[in-house]
PDB file of C-alpha atoms in Angstrom:
ATOM      1  CA  MET A   1      84.392  51.547  90.785  1.00  0.00           C
ATOM      2  CA  SER A   2      83.010  52.742  94.070  1.00  0.00           C
ATOM      3  CA  LEU A   3      80.179  55.242  94.344  1.00  0.00           C
ATOM      4  CA  GLU A   4      82.284  57.366  96.726  1.00  0.00           C
ATOM      5  CA  VAL A   5      84.924  57.887  94.050  1.00  0.00           C
ATOM      6  CA  LEU A   6      82.275  59.477  91.829  1.00  0.00           C
ATOM      7  CA  LEU A   7      80.440  61.498  94.479  1.00  0.00           C
ATOM      8  CA  ILE A   8      83.437  63.291  96.007  1.00  0.00           C
ATOM      9  CA  PRO A   9      84.547  65.118  92.805  1.00  0.00           C
ATOM     10  CA  ILE A  10      80.922  65.899  91.943  1.00  0.00           C
ATOM     11  CA  GLY A  11      80.394  67.363  95.437  1.00  0.00           C
ATOM     12  CA  ILE A  12      83.547  69.481  95.194  1.00  0.00           C
ATOM     13  CA  ALA A  13      82.511  70.788  91.779  1.00  0.00           C
ATOM     14  CA  ALA A  14      79.003  71.593  93.040  1.00  0.00           C
ATOM     15  CA  ILE A  15      80.331  73.542  96.036  1.00  0.00           C
ATOM     16  CA  ALA A  16      82.704  75.525  93.801  1.00  0.00           C
ATOM     17  CA  ALA A  17      79.843  76.347  91.420  1.00  0.00           C
ATOM     18  CA  ILE A  18      77.610  77.489  94.275  1.00  0.00           C
ATOM     19  CA  ARG A  19      80.353  79.750  95.692  1.00  0.00           C
ATOM     20  CA  GLU A  20      81.000  81.330  92.281  1.00  0.00           C
ATOM     21  CA  ALA A  21      77.292  81.932  91.709  1.00  0.00           C
ATOM     22  CA  ARG A  22      76.923  83.564  95.133  1.00  0.00           C
ATOM     23  CA  SER A  23      79.933  85.813  94.609  1.00  0.00           C
ATOM     24  CA  THR A  24      78.567  87.239  91.357  1.00  0.00           C
ATOM     25  CA  ASP A  25      74.972  87.473  92.630  1.00  0.00           C
ATOM     26  CA  LEU A  26      76.021  89.383  95.732  1.00  0.00           C
ATOM     27  CA  CYS A  27      77.359  92.262  93.684  1.00  0.00           C
ATOM     28  CA  GLU A  28      74.630  92.939  91.160  1.00  0.00           C
ATOM     29  CA  LYS A  29      75.054  96.330  89.412  1.00  0.00           C
ATOM     30  CA  CYS A  30      78.681  96.540  90.580  1.00  0.00           C
ATOM     31  CA  LYS A  31      81.373  98.161  88.481  1.00  0.00           C
ATOM     32  CA  SER A  32      84.902  96.881  88.146  1.00  0.00           C
ATOM     33  CA  THR A  33      87.900  98.443  89.881  1.00  0.00           C
ATOM     34  CA  ARG A  34      91.585  97.774  89.308  1.00  0.00           C
ATOM     35  CA  ILE A  35      92.091  96.753  92.930  1.00  0.00           C
ATOM     36  CA  LYS A  36      93.078  93.174  93.736  1.00  0.00           C
ATOM     37  CA  ASP A  37      94.305  93.605  97.326  1.00  0.00           C
ATOM     38  CA  GLN A  38      91.640  93.743 100.062  1.00  0.00           C
ATOM     39  CA  ASP A  39      93.939  95.541 102.524  1.00  0.00           C
ATOM     40  CA  LEU A  40      94.698  98.257  99.972  1.00  0.00           C
ATOM     41  CA  LEU A  41      90.981  98.645  99.278  1.00  0.00           C
ATOM     42  CA  ARG A  42      90.207  98.919 102.999  1.00  0.00           C
ATOM     43  CA  ASP A  43      92.931 101.535 103.558  1.00  0.00           C
ATOM     44  CA  ALA A  44      91.811 103.578 100.540  1.00  0.00           C
ATOM     45  CA  LEU A  45      88.179 103.498 101.689  1.00  0.00           C
ATOM     46  CA  ILE A  46      89.196 104.693 105.156  1.00  0.00           C
ATOM     47  CA  ALA A  47      91.287 107.475 103.596  1.00  0.00           C
ATOM     48  CA  MET A  48      88.281 108.688 101.602  1.00  0.00           C
ATOM     49  CA  GLY A  49      86.078 108.785 104.696  1.00  0.00           C
ATOM     50  CA  ALA A  50      84.403 105.382 104.797  1.00  0.00           C
ATOM     51  CA  THR A  51      83.241 104.224 108.227  1.00  0.00           C
ATOM     52  CA  ARG A  52      81.809 101.101 109.841  1.00  0.00           C
ATOM     53  CA  LEU A  53      83.593  98.822 107.393  1.00  0.00           C
ATOM     54  CA  SER A  54      82.730  95.149 107.613  1.00  0.00           C
ATOM     55  CA  LEU A  55      85.347  92.849 106.132  1.00  0.00           C
ATOM     56  CA  GLY A  56      84.786  89.285 105.039  1.00  0.00           C
ATOM     57  CA  GLN A  57      86.795  87.050 102.790  1.00  0.00           C
ATOM     58  CA  GLY A  58      86.675  88.867  99.446  1.00  0.00           C
ATOM     59  CA  ARG A  59      83.929  91.258 100.586  1.00  0.00           C
ATOM     60  CA  ILE A  60      83.805  94.737 102.145  1.00  0.00           C
ATOM     61  CA  THR A  61      80.703  96.708 103.089  1.00  0.00           C
ATOM     62  CA  GLY A  62      80.409 100.000 104.925  1.00  0.00           C
ATOM     63  CA  ASP A  63      79.242 103.594 104.918  1.00  0.00           C
ATOM     64  CA  SER A  64      80.865 106.291 102.811  1.00  0.00           C
ATOM     65  CA  PRO A  65      80.204 109.918 101.950  1.00  0.00           C
ATOM     66  CA  TYR A  66      78.397 108.527  98.871  1.00  0.00           C
ATOM     67  CA  GLY A  67      76.119 106.194 100.869  1.00  0.00           C
ATOM     68  CA  ARG A  68      76.238 102.521 101.775  1.00  0.00           C
ATOM     69  CA  ILE A  69      78.916 100.711  99.725  1.00  0.00           C
ATOM     70  CA  THR A  70      79.575  97.097  98.780  1.00  0.00           C
ATOM     71  CA  PHE A  71      82.720  95.579  97.271  1.00  0.00           C
ATOM     72  CA  GLN A  72      83.024  91.951  96.186  1.00  0.00           C
ATOM     73  CA  LEU A  73      86.050  90.067  94.882  1.00  0.00           C
ATOM     74  CA  VAL A  74      85.056  88.416  91.611  1.00  0.00           C
ATOM     75  CA  GLY A  75      87.553  86.945  89.175  1.00  0.00           C
ATOM     76  CA  GLY A  76      90.567  88.282  91.071  1.00  0.00           C
ATOM     77  CA  VAL A  77      89.433  91.929  91.069  1.00  0.00           C
ATOM     78  CA  PHE A  78      87.093  93.887  93.316  1.00  0.00           C
ATOM     79  CA  LEU A  79      83.758  95.088  91.993  1.00  0.00           C
ATOM     80  CA  GLY A  80      82.011  97.899  93.829  1.00  0.00           C
ATOM     81  CA  ARG A  81      78.799  99.902  94.028  1.00  0.00           C
ATOM     82  CA  VAL A  82      76.886 102.422  96.075  1.00  0.00           C
ATOM     83  CA  ASP A  83      73.901 100.441  97.358  1.00  0.00           C
ATOM     84  CA  GLY A  84      70.472 101.708  96.359  1.00  0.00           C
ATOM     85  CA  SER A  85      71.831 104.516  94.189  1.00  0.00           C
ATOM     86  CA  ASP A  86      72.081 105.171  90.494  1.00  0.00           C
ATOM     87  CA  GLN A  87      75.111 104.384  88.347  1.00  0.00           C
ATOM     88  CA  ASP A  88      76.318 108.005  88.563  1.00  0.00           C
ATOM     89  CA  ALA A  89      76.817 107.723  92.337  1.00  0.00           C
ATOM     90  CA  THR A  90      78.779 104.505  91.852  1.00  0.00           C
ATOM     91  CA  THR A  91      80.889 106.090  89.106  1.00  0.00           C
ATOM     92  CA  SER A  92      81.668 109.110  91.298  1.00  0.00           C
ATOM     93  CA  MET A  93      82.550 106.927  94.273  1.00  0.00           C
ATOM     94  CA  LEU A  94      84.848 104.723  92.177  1.00  0.00           C
ATOM     95  CA  ALA A  95      86.590 107.803  90.722  1.00  0.00           C
ATOM     96  CA  ALA A  96      87.229 109.081  94.267  1.00  0.00           C
ATOM     97  CA  LEU A  97      88.418 105.608  95.278  1.00  0.00           C
ATOM     98  CA  ASP A  98      90.821 105.498  92.346  1.00  0.00           C
ATOM     99  CA  MET A  99      92.335 108.820  93.420  1.00  0.00           C
ATOM    100  CA  SER A 100      92.548 107.638  97.041  1.00  0.00           C
ATOM    101  CA  VAL A 101      94.353 104.462  95.969  1.00  0.00           C
ATOM    102  CA  GLY A 102      96.779 106.508  93.867  1.00  0.00           C
ATOM    103  CA  VAL A 103      97.645 108.829  96.766  1.00  0.00           C
ATOM    104  CA  LEU A 104      98.014 105.894  99.140  1.00  0.00           C
ATOM    105  CA  LEU A 105     100.322 103.985  96.778  1.00  0.00           C
ATOM    106  CA  GLN A 106     102.369 107.146  96.197  1.00  0.00           C
ATOM    107  CA  GLN A 107     102.811 107.631  99.958  1.00  0.00           C
ATOM    108  CA  ARG A 108     103.806 103.995 100.427  1.00  0.00           C
ATOM    109  CA  THR A 109     106.338 104.237  97.602  1.00  0.00           C
ATOM    110  CA  VAL A 110     107.938 107.372  99.062  1.00  0.00           C
ATOM    111  CA  GLU A 111     108.141 105.693 102.503  1.00  0.00           C
ATOM    112  CA  SER A 112     109.764 102.654 100.913  1.00  0.00           C
ATOM    113  CA  LEU A 113     112.272 104.858  99.075  1.00  0.00           C
ATOM    114  CA  HIS A 114     113.125 106.655 102.330  1.00  0.00           C
ATOM    115  CA  ALA A 115     113.898 103.312 103.983  1.00  0.00           C
ATOM    116  CA  ARG A 116     115.892 102.034 101.001  1.00  0.00           C
ATOM    117  CA  ALA A 117     117.924 105.252 100.777  1.00  0.00           C
ATOM    118  CA  ALA A 118     118.766 105.023 104.486  1.00  0.00           C
ATOM    119  CA  GLU A 119     120.042 101.464 103.944  1.00  0.00           C
ATOM    120  CA  MET A 120     122.318 102.762 101.199  1.00  0.00           C
ATOM    121  CA  GLY A 121     123.635 105.611 103.354  1.00  0.00           C
ATOM    122  CA  LEU A 122     121.689 108.278 101.487  1.00  0.00           C
ATOM    123  CA  THR A 123     119.165 110.795 102.681  1.00  0.00           C
ATOM    124  CA  LEU A 124     116.064 111.119 100.571  1.00  0.00           C
ATOM    125  CA  ILE A 125     114.300 114.459 100.698  1.00  0.00           C
ATOM    126  CA  SER A 126     110.758 114.522  99.391  1.00  0.00           C
ATOM    127  CA  GLN A 127     108.886 117.667  98.513  1.00  0.00           C
ATOM    128  CA  THR A 128     105.226 117.549  97.626  1.00  0.00           C
ATOM    129  CA  SER A 129     103.822 120.331  95.509  1.00  0.00           C
ATOM    130  CA  ASP A 130     100.240 121.590  95.539  1.00  0.00           C
ATOM    131  CA  ASN A 131      99.207 119.328  92.667  1.00  0.00           C
ATOM    132  CA  GLY A 132     100.403 116.169  94.451  1.00  0.00           C
ATOM    133  CA  ASP A 133     103.596 115.576  92.473  1.00  0.00           C
ATOM    134  CA  VAL A 134     106.539 114.331  94.527  1.00  0.00           C
ATOM    135  CA  GLN A 135     110.042 115.461  93.726  1.00  0.00           C
ATOM    136  CA  LEU A 136     112.723 113.160  95.124  1.00  0.00           C
ATOM    137  CA  VAL A 137     116.243 114.382  95.805  1.00  0.00           C
ATOM    138  CA  PHE A 138     118.999 112.107  97.118  1.00  0.00           C
ATOM    139  CA  GLU A 139     121.785 113.478  99.322  1.00  0.00           C
ATOM    140  CA  GLN A 140     124.945 111.794 100.532  1.00  0.00           C
ATOM    141  CA  ALA A 141     124.625 111.188 104.288  1.00  0.00           C
TER     142      ALA A 141
END
């Protein structure tokens, strides 16, 4: 058996281990979110007032109303924190992020329903109340 046959799989395994170790080390003191999609995370952060976002593969950093923020994709889900702050600041920021994601997904769903209703020859009327609920009414076009 050749030495190359042994070294290639060992090298691949070592690189994978180094990448995994870096990804978890880069987000020390992070808390888990339910977000798996980086584009959704970026859009939700912008909606809640985040600026100067820097996007990398599986990583987002930027400024927010809560301070400097860091998000890292670990195990298929994003972890996030407010850099240099206590856990309460991170918890508050993640609660605001969760609400921002919910509003964003609701808007995207209503837009999708409008398009689908138009394809079916229906008109979809949406009315948003003060508490954020959306009432959908279909009308024959």
